[in-house]
Coordinates of C-alpha atoms in Angstrom, one line a residue:
Chain A
M112 CA -116.8 -44.8 116.7
T113 CA -117.3 -48.6 116.2
E114 CA -114.6 -49.4 118.7
Y115 CA -116.1 -47.2 121.2
L116 CA -119.5 -48.6 120.7
I117 CA -118.1 -52.0 121.2
K118 CA -116.3 -50.9 124.4
R119 CA -119.4 -49.5 125.8
L120 CA -121.5 -52.7 124.9
I121 CA -119.0 -54.8 126.9
A122 CA -119.2 -52.3 129.8
L123 CA -122.8 -52.9 129.8
L124 CA -122.6 -56.5 130.4
P125 CA -121.6 -56.4 134.1
V126 CA -124.2 -53.7 135.0
L127 CA -126.9 -56.1 133.3
L128 CA -125.6 -59.2 135.3
I129 CA -125.7 -57.2 138.5
V130 CA -129.2 -56.0 137.7
G131 CA -130.3 -59.4 136.9
L132 CA -128.7 -60.7 140.2
S133 CA -130.5 -58.0 142.2
G134 CA -133.9 -59.3 140.7
F135 CA -132.9 -62.7 141.7
L136 CA -131.9 -61.8 145.3
L137 CA -135.3 -60.1 145.7
I138 CA -137.3 -63.3 145.8
N139 CA -134.4 -65.0 148.0
L140 CA -134.3 -62.2 150.4
I141 CA -138.0 -62.5 151.4
P142 CA -138.0 -63.6 155.1
G143 CA -139.7 -67.0 155.5
D144 CA -141.0 -69.0 152.6
P145 CA -142.0 -66.7 149.6
V146 CA -144.2 -69.3 148.2
A147 CA -146.1 -69.9 151.4
V148 CA -146.3 -66.0 151.7
M149 CA -147.7 -65.9 148.1
L150 CA -150.4 -68.5 148.5
G151 CA -151.6 -67.2 151.9
P152 CA -152.6 -69.2 155.0
E153 CA -155.3 -71.0 153.5
A154 CA -152.9 -73.0 151.4
T155 CA -152.1 -76.6 152.0
Q156 CA -148.7 -78.0 152.2
E157 CA -149.1 -79.7 148.9
D158 CA -150.1 -76.5 147.1
V159 CA -147.0 -74.9 148.5
D160 CA -144.7 -77.8 147.5
R161 CA -146.1 -77.9 144.0
L162 CA -145.8 -74.3 143.4
R163 CA -142.3 -74.4 144.7
H164 CA -141.4 -77.1 142.3
E165 CA -143.1 -75.2 139.5
M166 CA -141.1 -72.1 140.3
G167 CA -138.0 -74.1 140.6
L168 CA -137.4 -72.8 144.1
D169 CA -136.7 -76.4 145.2
L170 CA -133.5 -76.7 143.4
P171 CA -130.1 -75.7 144.8
L172 CA -129.4 -71.9 144.9
F173 CA -126.6 -72.0 142.4
I174 CA -128.7 -74.0 139.7
Q175 CA -131.7 -71.5 140.3
L176 CA -129.3 -68.6 139.5
I177 CA -128.0 -70.3 136.2
R178 CA -131.7 -71.0 135.2
W179 CA -132.7 -67.4 136.2
Y180 CA -129.9 -66.1 134.0
S181 CA -130.9 -68.3 131.1
R182 CA -134.4 -67.4 131.2
L183 CA -133.7 -63.6 131.5
F184 CA -131.3 -64.1 128.5
R185 CA -134.3 -65.5 126.4
G186 CA -136.5 -62.6 127.5
D187 CA -138.6 -64.6 129.8
L188 CA -139.5 -62.6 133.0
G189 CA -141.4 -65.3 134.6
Y190 CA -145.0 -66.3 135.2
S191 CA -147.6 -64.4 137.3
I192 CA -149.9 -67.1 139.1
F193 CA -152.3 -64.4 140.1
L194 CA -152.8 -63.1 136.5
H195 CA -152.5 -66.4 134.7
R196 CA -150.1 -65.3 132.2
P197 CA -146.4 -64.6 131.6
V198 CA -145.1 -61.4 133.4
L199 CA -143.8 -60.0 130.2
Q200 CA -147.3 -60.2 128.6
A201 CA -149.0 -58.6 131.8
I202 CA -146.3 -55.7 131.5
R203 CA -147.0 -55.1 127.8
E204 CA -150.7 -54.8 128.4
R205 CA -149.8 -52.1 131.0
L206 CA -147.2 -50.3 129.1
E207 CA -149.3 -47.8 126.9
P208 CA -150.2 -45.3 129.5
T209 CA -146.7 -45.5 131.1
L210 CA -144.8 -45.0 128.1
L211 CA -147.1 -42.1 126.8
L212 CA -147.0 -40.6 130.3
T213 CA -143.2 -40.7 130.5
F214 CA -142.9 -39.4 126.8
M215 CA -145.2 -36.5 127.5
S216 CA -143.6 -35.6 130.7
L217 CA -140.2 -35.7 129.1
L218 CA -141.4 -33.5 126.3
I219 CA -142.8 -31.1 128.8
S220 CA -139.8 -31.1 131.0
T221 CA -137.1 -30.5 128.3
T222 CA -139.2 -27.7 126.6
L223 CA -139.9 -26.0 129.9
G224 CA -136.6 -26.6 131.5
I225 CA -134.5 -25.6 128.6
S226 CA -136.2 -22.4 127.9
M227 CA -136.3 -21.5 131.7
G228 CA -132.6 -22.3 131.9
I229 CA -131.7 -20.1 128.8
L230 CA -133.7 -17.2 130.0
A231 CA -132.2 -17.3 133.4
A232 CA -128.5 -17.6 131.9
V233 CA -129.1 -14.6 129.6
R234 CA -130.8 -12.4 132.1
R235 CA -128.2 -13.5 134.7
N236 CA -128.6 -11.7 138.2
T237 CA -131.9 -10.1 137.2
R238 CA -135.4 -10.8 138.7
I239 CA -136.1 -13.4 136.1
D240 CA -132.9 -15.4 137.0
Q241 CA -134.0 -15.1 140.6
L242 CA -137.5 -16.3 139.8
V243 CA -136.3 -19.3 137.8
M244 CA -133.7 -20.2 140.4
S245 CA -136.3 -19.9 143.3
L246 CA -138.8 -22.0 141.1
S247 CA -136.1 -24.6 140.7
V248 CA -135.5 -25.2 144.4
L249 CA -139.2 -25.2 144.9
G250 CA -139.5 -27.9 142.2
M251 CA -136.9 -30.1 143.9
S252 CA -139.1 -29.9 147.1
I253 CA -142.5 -30.5 145.9
P254 CA -143.8 -34.0 146.6
S255 CA -145.4 -35.1 143.2
F256 CA -148.7 -36.2 144.6
W257 CA -149.1 -32.8 146.3
L258 CA -148.6 -31.0 143.1
A259 CA -151.0 -33.4 141.4
L260 CA -153.7 -32.6 144.1
I261 CA -153.3 -28.9 143.5
F262 CA -153.5 -29.3 139.7
I263 CA -156.5 -31.5 139.9
Q264 CA -158.2 -29.1 142.3
V265 CA -157.5 -26.2 139.9
F266 CA -158.0 -27.7 136.4
A267 CA -160.6 -30.5 137.1
V268 CA -162.7 -29.4 140.0
H269 CA -162.7 -25.6 139.8
I270 CA -162.5 -24.9 136.0
E271 CA -163.4 -28.3 134.9
I272 CA -161.4 -28.3 131.6
L273 CA -159.6 -31.5 132.1
P274 CA -160.6 -34.9 133.5
V275 CA -160.0 -35.5 137.2
A276 CA -158.6 -39.1 136.7
G277 CA -158.6 -41.9 134.4
Y278 CA -157.1 -42.9 131.2
T279 CA -158.5 -42.9 127.6
P280 CA -156.6 -45.6 125.5
I281 CA -155.0 -44.4 122.2
S282 CA -157.6 -46.7 120.4
E283 CA -160.3 -44.3 121.3
G284 CA -158.8 -41.2 119.7
I285 CA -155.2 -39.6 120.3
W286 CA -156.6 -36.3 121.6
Q287 CA -158.8 -37.8 124.3
T288 CA -155.4 -39.7 125.3
I289 CA -153.5 -36.5 125.5
R290 CA -156.2 -34.9 127.5
S291 CA -156.4 -37.7 129.9
L292 CA -152.7 -37.6 130.4
F293 CA -152.2 -33.9 130.5
L294 CA -152.3 -33.3 134.2
P295 CA -150.2 -36.3 135.3
A296 CA -147.6 -35.3 132.5
L297 CA -147.7 -31.5 133.7
T298 CA -147.1 -32.6 137.3
L299 CA -144.1 -34.9 136.5
G300 CA -142.8 -32.6 133.7
F301 CA -142.9 -29.6 135.8
I302 CA -141.0 -31.1 138.7
Q303 CA -138.3 -32.5 136.4
S304 CA -138.1 -29.3 134.5
T305 CA -136.7 -27.3 137.4
F306 CA -133.9 -29.8 137.5
I307 CA -133.2 -29.4 133.7
A308 CA -133.5 -25.6 134.0
R309 CA -130.6 -25.6 136.8
M310 CA -128.4 -27.5 134.5
T311 CA -129.2 -25.7 131.4
R312 CA -128.5 -22.3 133.3
S313 CA -125.2 -23.4 134.6
S314 CA -124.1 -24.9 131.4
M315 CA -125.2 -21.9 129.4
L316 CA -123.3 -19.5 131.8
E317 CA -120.3 -21.5 131.2
V318 CA -120.6 -21.5 127.5
L319 CA -121.4 -17.7 127.4
S320 CA -118.2 -16.8 129.1
Q321 CA -116.1 -18.5 126.3
D322 CA -113.9 -16.6 123.9
Y323 CA -115.8 -17.8 120.7
I324 CA -119.0 -16.3 122.2
R325 CA -117.3 -12.9 122.4
T326 CA -115.8 -13.4 118.9
A327 CA -119.4 -14.2 117.6
K328 CA -120.8 -11.0 119.3
A329 CA -117.7 -9.1 118.0
K330 CA -118.4 -10.0 114.4
G331 CA -121.8 -8.5 114.9
L332 CA -124.1 -11.5 115.0
T333 CA -127.5 -10.8 116.5
Q334 CA -127.9 -11.9 120.2
R335 CA -130.7 -14.6 119.0
K336 CA -128.2 -16.2 116.8
V337 CA -125.3 -16.1 119.2
I338 CA -127.5 -17.7 121.9
Y339 CA -129.3 -20.2 119.7
V340 CA -126.8 -21.2 117.2
H341 CA -123.3 -20.8 119.0
A342 CA -124.1 -21.1 122.6
L343 CA -127.1 -23.5 122.9
R344 CA -125.4 -26.2 120.7
N345 CA -122.4 -26.5 123.0
A346 CA -124.4 -26.0 126.4
F347 CA -126.7 -28.9 125.0
I348 CA -124.0 -31.5 125.7
P349 CA -124.1 -31.5 129.5
I350 CA -128.1 -31.1 129.3
A351 CA -128.1 -34.3 127.2
T352 CA -126.4 -36.2 129.8
V353 CA -128.9 -35.4 132.6
L354 CA -131.8 -36.4 130.3
G355 CA -131.0 -40.0 131.1
L356 CA -131.2 -39.2 135.1
V357 CA -134.4 -37.4 134.3
L358 CA -136.0 -40.5 132.5
G359 CA -135.1 -42.5 135.6
S360 CA -136.9 -39.9 137.9
L361 CA -139.9 -39.7 135.6
M362 CA -140.3 -43.7 135.6
S363 CA -140.2 -43.5 139.4
G364 CA -142.4 -40.5 139.6
A365 CA -144.9 -42.4 137.2
V366 CA -145.5 -44.9 140.0
V367 CA -146.8 -42.2 142.3
V368 CA -148.6 -39.9 139.8
E369 CA -150.4 -43.2 138.0
T370 CA -151.8 -44.0 141.5
V371 CA -153.2 -40.4 142.1
F372 CA -154.7 -40.3 138.5
A373 CA -155.9 -43.9 138.4
L374 CA -154.0 -44.6 135.3
P375 CA -153.7 -48.3 134.6
G376 CA -150.0 -48.4 133.9
V377 CA -147.0 -50.3 135.1
G378 CA -146.7 -48.2 138.2
Q379 CA -150.0 -49.2 139.3
A380 CA -149.3 -52.8 138.4
V381 CA -146.4 -52.8 140.8
L382 CA -148.3 -51.6 143.7
A383 CA -151.2 -54.0 143.0
S384 CA -148.7 -56.8 142.7
I385 CA -147.0 -55.9 146.1
A386 CA -150.5 -55.9 147.7
R387 CA -151.2 -59.2 146.2
R388 CA -147.7 -60.8 146.9
D389 CA -147.3 -61.4 143.4
Y390 CA -143.5 -61.5 143.6
P391 CA -142.6 -62.8 140.1
M392 CA -144.7 -59.7 138.8
V393 CA -142.8 -57.2 141.0
Q394 CA -139.4 -58.6 140.1
G395 CA -140.3 -58.7 136.4
I396 CA -141.5 -55.1 136.5
L397 CA -138.5 -53.8 138.4
L398 CA -136.2 -55.5 135.9
F399 CA -137.9 -54.4 133.0
I400 CA -137.7 -50.8 134.0
A401 CA -134.0 -51.2 135.1
F402 CA -133.2 -52.6 131.7
I403 CA -134.9 -49.6 130.0
Y404 CA -133.1 -47.3 132.2
V405 CA -129.8 -48.9 131.6
F406 CA -130.3 -48.8 127.8
V407 CA -131.6 -45.2 127.7
N408 CA -128.3 -44.1 129.5
F409 CA -126.2 -46.2 127.3
L410 CA -127.9 -44.3 124.4
V411 CA -127.3 -41.0 126.0
D412 CA -123.6 -41.7 126.5
I413 CA -123.5 -42.6 122.9
L414 CA -125.2 -39.4 122.0
Y415 CA -122.8 -37.5 124.2
V416 CA -119.9 -38.8 121.9
A417 CA -121.9 -38.1 118.8
L418 CA -122.7 -34.4 119.9
D419 CA -119.4 -33.5 120.9
P420 CA -116.4 -34.5 118.7
R421 CA -113.9 -33.2 121.3
V422 CA -114.9 -36.1 123.8
K423 CA -112.4 -38.8 123.3
Y424 CA -113.5 -42.3 122.8
V425 CA -112.3 -43.7 126.1
Chain B
M129 CA -92.4 -0.3 160.1
S130 CA -92.6 -3.8 158.5
N131 CA -92.1 -5.1 162.0
T132 CA -95.3 -3.6 163.4
L133 CA -97.1 -4.6 160.5
S134 CA -96.4 -8.2 160.6
S135 CA -97.1 -8.3 164.5
T136 CA -100.4 -6.6 164.1
Y137 CA -101.7 -8.2 161.0
Q138 CA -103.3 -11.6 161.5
A139 CA -104.8 -13.6 158.7
P140 CA -108.5 -14.6 159.7
S141 CA -108.6 -18.3 160.6
P142 CA -110.4 -20.6 158.2
L143 CA -113.1 -21.4 160.7
K144 CA -113.8 -17.5 161.2
K145 CA -114.0 -17.0 157.4
F146 CA -116.4 -20.0 157.1
I147 CA -118.8 -18.6 159.8
K148 CA -118.7 -15.1 158.3
R149 CA -119.6 -16.5 154.8
T150 CA -122.3 -18.7 156.3
L151 CA -123.9 -15.9 158.0
R152 CA -123.9 -14.0 154.9
N153 CA -125.5 -16.5 152.8
R154 CA -129.1 -16.1 152.5
S155 CA -129.9 -19.6 151.4
I156 CA -128.4 -21.2 154.4
M157 CA -129.8 -18.6 156.9
V158 CA -133.5 -19.1 155.4
G159 CA -132.9 -22.9 155.3
L160 CA -131.7 -23.1 158.9
T161 CA -134.5 -21.0 160.2
I162 CA -137.1 -23.1 158.3
I163 CA -135.4 -26.5 159.8
S164 CA -135.1 -24.9 163.2
L165 CA -138.8 -24.1 163.3
I166 CA -139.9 -27.7 162.2
I167 CA -137.5 -29.2 164.9
L168 CA -139.0 -26.8 167.3
I169 CA -142.5 -27.8 166.3
A170 CA -141.4 -31.5 166.7
I171 CA -140.1 -30.8 170.3
L172 CA -143.1 -28.7 171.4
A173 CA -145.7 -31.2 169.8
P174 CA -147.4 -31.9 173.3
I175 CA -147.8 -28.1 173.8
L176 CA -149.0 -27.2 170.3
T177 CA -151.9 -29.7 170.4
H178 CA -153.6 -31.3 173.3
R179 CA -155.0 -34.2 171.4
D180 CA -153.5 -37.6 171.1
P181 CA -152.2 -38.4 167.6
L182 CA -153.6 -41.9 168.0
A183 CA -157.1 -40.9 169.2
I184 CA -159.9 -41.2 166.6
D185 CA -163.3 -39.3 166.5
P186 CA -165.6 -41.6 164.5
V187 CA -168.4 -39.1 164.6
N188 CA -166.4 -36.4 162.8
R189 CA -164.9 -38.4 159.9
L190 CA -163.7 -36.5 156.7
T191 CA -164.4 -33.2 158.3
P192 CA -163.1 -30.2 156.5
P193 CA -160.7 -27.8 158.4
N194 CA -162.6 -25.9 160.9
R195 CA -162.1 -24.3 164.4
T196 CA -161.9 -27.7 166.2
Y197 CA -160.1 -29.4 163.6
L198 CA -157.6 -27.0 162.1
F199 CA -156.4 -29.3 159.2
G200 CA -159.7 -31.5 159.1
T201 CA -160.0 -35.1 159.8
D202 CA -159.4 -38.2 157.6
S203 CA -161.8 -41.2 156.9
L204 CA -161.0 -42.8 160.4
G205 CA -161.6 -39.7 162.2
Y206 CA -157.9 -39.0 162.9
D207 CA -157.1 -35.1 163.9
L208 CA -154.9 -34.2 161.0
Y209 CA -153.6 -31.1 162.8
T210 CA -152.3 -33.2 165.6
R211 CA -150.9 -35.8 163.4
T212 CA -149.2 -33.5 161.2
I213 CA -147.5 -32.1 164.3
Y214 CA -146.6 -35.3 165.7
G215 CA -145.7 -36.7 162.2
S216 CA -142.6 -34.3 162.1
R217 CA -141.2 -36.1 164.9
I218 CA -141.0 -39.6 163.1
S219 CA -140.5 -38.0 159.5
L220 CA -137.5 -36.0 160.8
F221 CA -136.1 -39.0 162.6
T222 CA -136.5 -41.1 159.4
G223 CA -134.7 -38.4 157.5
F224 CA -131.9 -38.3 159.9
M225 CA -131.4 -42.0 160.3
V226 CA -131.3 -42.5 156.3
T227 CA -128.8 -39.7 156.2
L228 CA -126.7 -41.2 159.0
L229 CA -126.8 -44.7 157.7
S230 CA -126.4 -44.0 154.1
G231 CA -123.5 -41.5 154.8
T232 CA -121.6 -43.8 157.0
M233 CA -121.9 -46.8 154.6
G234 CA -121.3 -44.5 151.6
V235 CA -118.1 -42.9 153.1
I236 CA -116.7 -46.2 154.2
L237 CA -117.3 -48.0 150.6
G238 CA -116.1 -44.7 148.9
L239 CA -112.8 -44.7 151.0
I240 CA -112.3 -48.5 150.3
C241 CA -112.9 -48.0 146.6
G242 CA -110.9 -44.8 146.5
Y243 CA -107.9 -46.1 148.2
I244 CA -107.7 -50.0 147.3
P245 CA -108.0 -50.2 143.4
K246 CA -108.4 -54.1 143.5
V247 CA -111.7 -53.8 145.3
D248 CA -112.9 -50.7 143.6
A249 CA -113.9 -52.4 140.4
I250 CA -116.0 -55.0 142.1
I251 CA -117.9 -52.5 144.5
M252 CA -118.3 -49.8 141.8
R253 CA -120.0 -52.5 139.4
I254 CA -122.3 -53.4 142.4
L255 CA -123.1 -49.8 143.2
D256 CA -123.6 -49.2 139.5
G257 CA -126.2 -52.0 139.4
L258 CA -128.0 -50.5 142.2
M259 CA -128.0 -47.2 140.6
A260 CA -129.3 -48.8 137.4
F261 CA -132.9 -48.8 139.3
P262 CA -134.9 -45.6 139.5
T263 CA -134.6 -44.7 143.2
I264 CA -138.3 -44.9 144.4
L265 CA -138.8 -48.0 142.5
L266 CA -135.9 -49.8 144.1
A267 CA -137.2 -48.5 147.5
I268 CA -140.6 -49.9 146.6
A269 CA -139.3 -53.3 145.7
L270 CA -137.3 -53.5 148.8
M271 CA -140.3 -52.5 150.9
A272 CA -142.3 -55.2 149.1
V273 CA -139.6 -57.8 150.3
L274 CA -138.9 -56.4 153.8
G275 CA -142.5 -55.6 154.6
A276 CA -144.2 -52.1 155.6
Q277 CA -142.5 -51.3 158.7
L278 CA -140.8 -48.0 159.8
S279 CA -137.5 -49.6 160.4
N280 CA -137.7 -51.2 157.0
V281 CA -138.3 -47.8 155.4
I282 CA -135.1 -46.5 156.9
I283 CA -133.3 -49.6 155.7
A284 CA -134.6 -49.7 152.2
L285 CA -133.9 -45.9 151.7
S286 CA -130.4 -46.1 153.1
I287 CA -129.6 -48.8 150.7
V288 CA -131.1 -46.4 148.0
Y289 CA -128.9 -43.6 148.8
T290 CA -125.6 -45.1 149.7
P291 CA -124.3 -45.4 146.1
S292 CA -124.6 -41.7 145.6
V293 CA -122.3 -40.9 148.8
A294 CA -119.9 -43.5 147.8
R295 CA -119.4 -42.1 144.4
V296 CA -118.8 -38.7 145.6
V297 CA -116.3 -39.8 148.3
R298 CA -114.5 -42.1 146.0
S299 CA -114.1 -39.4 143.4
V300 CA -112.7 -36.9 146.0
V301 CA -110.4 -39.6 147.3
L302 CA -109.2 -40.3 143.8
T303 CA -108.3 -36.8 143.3
I304 CA -106.6 -36.0 146.6
K305 CA -104.5 -39.2 146.6
E306 CA -102.6 -37.9 143.7
T307 CA -101.9 -34.5 145.4
E308 CA -98.2 -33.8 146.6
Y309 CA -99.2 -33.3 150.3
I310 CA -100.4 -36.9 150.3
E311 CA -97.3 -38.1 148.7
A312 CA -95.3 -36.0 151.4
A313 CA -97.3 -37.7 154.1
Q314 CA -96.5 -41.0 152.7
A315 CA -93.0 -40.2 152.3
L316 CA -92.7 -39.1 156.0
G317 CA -94.0 -42.6 156.8
A318 CA -97.6 -42.0 157.6
S319 CA -99.4 -45.2 157.6
S320 CA -102.5 -45.8 155.4
T321 CA -104.8 -45.4 158.3
R322 CA -103.2 -42.2 159.3
T323 CA -103.2 -40.9 155.7
I324 CA -107.0 -41.8 155.2
F325 CA -108.3 -40.3 158.6
K326 CA -105.9 -37.3 159.0
H327 CA -105.4 -36.2 155.5
I328 CA -108.1 -37.7 153.1
L329 CA -111.1 -37.8 155.1
P330 CA -111.0 -34.1 156.2
N331 CA -111.1 -33.1 152.6
C332 CA -114.0 -35.3 151.9
L333 CA -115.9 -33.5 154.5
A334 CA -117.3 -30.7 152.4
P335 CA -118.7 -32.8 149.7
I336 CA -120.3 -35.1 152.2
I337 CA -122.0 -32.4 154.1
I338 CA -123.5 -31.0 150.9
Q339 CA -124.5 -34.5 149.8
A340 CA -126.1 -35.3 153.3
S341 CA -128.3 -32.4 153.3
F342 CA -129.7 -33.3 149.8
I343 CA -130.2 -36.8 151.0
F344 CA -131.9 -35.7 154.1
A345 CA -134.3 -33.7 151.8
Q346 CA -134.7 -36.6 149.3
S347 CA -135.5 -39.2 152.1
I348 CA -138.1 -37.0 153.7
L349 CA -139.7 -36.8 150.4
A350 CA -139.2 -40.6 149.6
E351 CA -140.6 -41.5 152.8
A352 CA -143.7 -39.5 152.2
A353 CA -144.2 -40.9 148.8
L354 CA -143.8 -44.6 149.9
S355 CA -146.0 -44.3 152.8
F356 CA -148.5 -42.3 150.7
L357 CA -148.4 -45.3 148.2
G358 CA -149.2 -47.6 151.2
V359 CA -145.8 -49.6 151.0
G360 CA -143.9 -47.4 153.6
V361 CA -144.9 -46.8 157.2
P362 CA -148.1 -48.3 158.4
P363 CA -150.9 -45.7 159.0
Y364 CA -151.0 -46.2 162.7
I365 CA -147.7 -44.6 163.1
P366 CA -148.0 -41.0 162.2
T367 CA -145.5 -39.6 159.7
W368 CA -146.2 -37.1 157.0
G369 CA -146.4 -39.7 154.6
S370 CA -148.5 -42.2 156.5
I371 CA -151.2 -39.8 157.5
M372 CA -151.6 -39.0 153.9
T373 CA -152.3 -42.7 152.8
D374 CA -156.1 -42.1 153.1
G375 CA -155.8 -39.0 150.9
R376 CA -155.2 -41.1 147.8
I377 CA -158.6 -42.7 148.0
F378 CA -160.5 -39.5 149.1
I379 CA -158.5 -36.9 146.9
R380 CA -161.6 -35.6 145.3
V381 CA -163.8 -35.4 148.4
A382 CA -161.3 -34.7 150.9
P383 CA -158.4 -32.8 149.3
W384 CA -157.2 -31.4 152.6
I385 CA -155.9 -34.9 153.8
I386 CA -153.0 -34.4 151.4
F387 CA -152.9 -30.7 151.3
F388 CA -151.6 -29.9 154.9
P389 CA -149.3 -32.9 155.7
G390 CA -147.9 -32.4 151.9
L391 CA -147.3 -28.7 152.7
A392 CA -145.4 -29.7 155.8
V393 CA -143.1 -32.1 153.6
M394 CA -142.7 -29.4 151.1
I395 CA -141.6 -26.7 153.7
S396 CA -139.1 -28.9 155.3
V397 CA -137.7 -30.2 152.1
L398 CA -137.4 -26.7 151.0
G399 CA -135.6 -25.8 154.0
L400 CA -133.1 -28.6 153.4
N401 CA -132.7 -28.0 149.8
L402 CA -131.8 -24.3 150.5
L403 CA -129.3 -25.3 153.3
G404 CA -127.7 -27.6 150.9
D405 CA -127.6 -25.1 148.0
G406 CA -126.2 -22.5 150.4
L407 CA -123.5 -24.9 151.8
R408 CA -122.4 -25.9 148.4
D409 CA -121.8 -22.1 147.8
V410 CA -119.9 -21.7 150.9
L411 CA -117.9 -25.0 151.0
D412 CA -117.1 -25.4 147.4
P413 CA -116.9 -22.2 145.5
R414 CA -115.8 -24.0 142.3
L415 CA -119.3 -25.3 142.0
K416 CA -121.0 -21.9 142.7
S417 CA -122.4 -21.6 139.0
L418 CA -124.3 -25.1 139.4

């Protein structure tokens, strides 16, 4: 296991380097002079030169790249001249709603998705199975902001049990926070749950056709025990691997949903930064999320091996 | 007796079998019907509405749906019905172009990776790096750099979806490369080009077609999201996404701005997803349980 861990960690290195390179290229791909674009048309040539020097953009490209990597290595994501603070600090200030939203939607999507998947697999080729499968195609096709609109109209405008938008920070009470995040989390959670339901269904169907399930049934175990103890544990392995993917979609989806529900999170910060042409901030957030995504997928890979002793450490 | 049997019995051609199975697949037929209807709407746009999608009616801003304005108007007084109808043209075009571009690039990269092990490691690492970014977020970042334009949306989304095609093609190539008939073809002196285009590529076709239908669906959704967020197609070009840009600000006062164009997005994406699901069943029976 230790050997496998080390191997996986080494394999992580090139991906992280390339993720870092993408972030570096982002600024260099901007057509024209990024500094002039950032400062706007009123800026004098002196201002532009000074900022360019401060950002180190007047150095040779290769030196810039080395400096970029050494900064990343120290966990420095740059400085936002618009927000007058380091990018990492700005991200940290915006992290709470995004993390909580992602966590709540992950909770909703896995609970909903796995139960729908099991139900469909156990009641294969019945109305219930058809309903779950239809819902899953529908879920793949709904734009998140459209579903958000429907939820807002139903739960916030018509029955008025949940707030229309806005965020209550955790410092003002956890229940209020959950209330303010419920609709956005339900929006993202429902859409992703359909994907998990599909995976669970197909994985369960495969496991349920195995010999050891027949043995379990033959020795007189209750259906409940067969499904939850014998089948689900094995079916969970492929499900665990898609959770990494789901997390990526949730973080992407958070950008859209945060905008609709006016949540002051990282997603909104990206869009605001693009509008301000605050490129260090855009770059920083992108890298931050990519690093989390890579790290989570790494954990999922480890989990995969931990869950299934049959998987060889390759 | 056996003589007459062998002369009358003819195995059904693979094409005939494929068509028969396609016609019998409900998913494909429903999907095709929906897509055909949307394409028809896109073609018949000038007949379905007599208004100009770029004309504004400043007196009737934020009008709820009524008899004159079937889908209502937005904050500038654009007629949302007309813009949804015309939006289908550019939205479908965007989806098609993204599918075509990412498909082509993905196939080329996938073939190279699967066939030349030396390049494989390098290209795959780069693609892994690209895939380390959540899709919409990568598209947003690319749009921030490229600028909000229709052509840039197509470029950004093509870059985002290329790795997934390349991966699929690569894995198929790697499997097929080891089969006996490829060995046989090479033993008979077939050149690499001939092996790739005559023997390997046709076998990749099924997964490519399935993947393409999903990318088409995904890119319509992604374009809508990008433009809705204001980093995609600028609002004066009517796409399903761009006509909803306004709806973000007026979501509580004028929900119809998002409702109808969003519905159009959902229906067409549903059609494409159904088509993709059905095609997967027909073309690749091994994956049927998925």
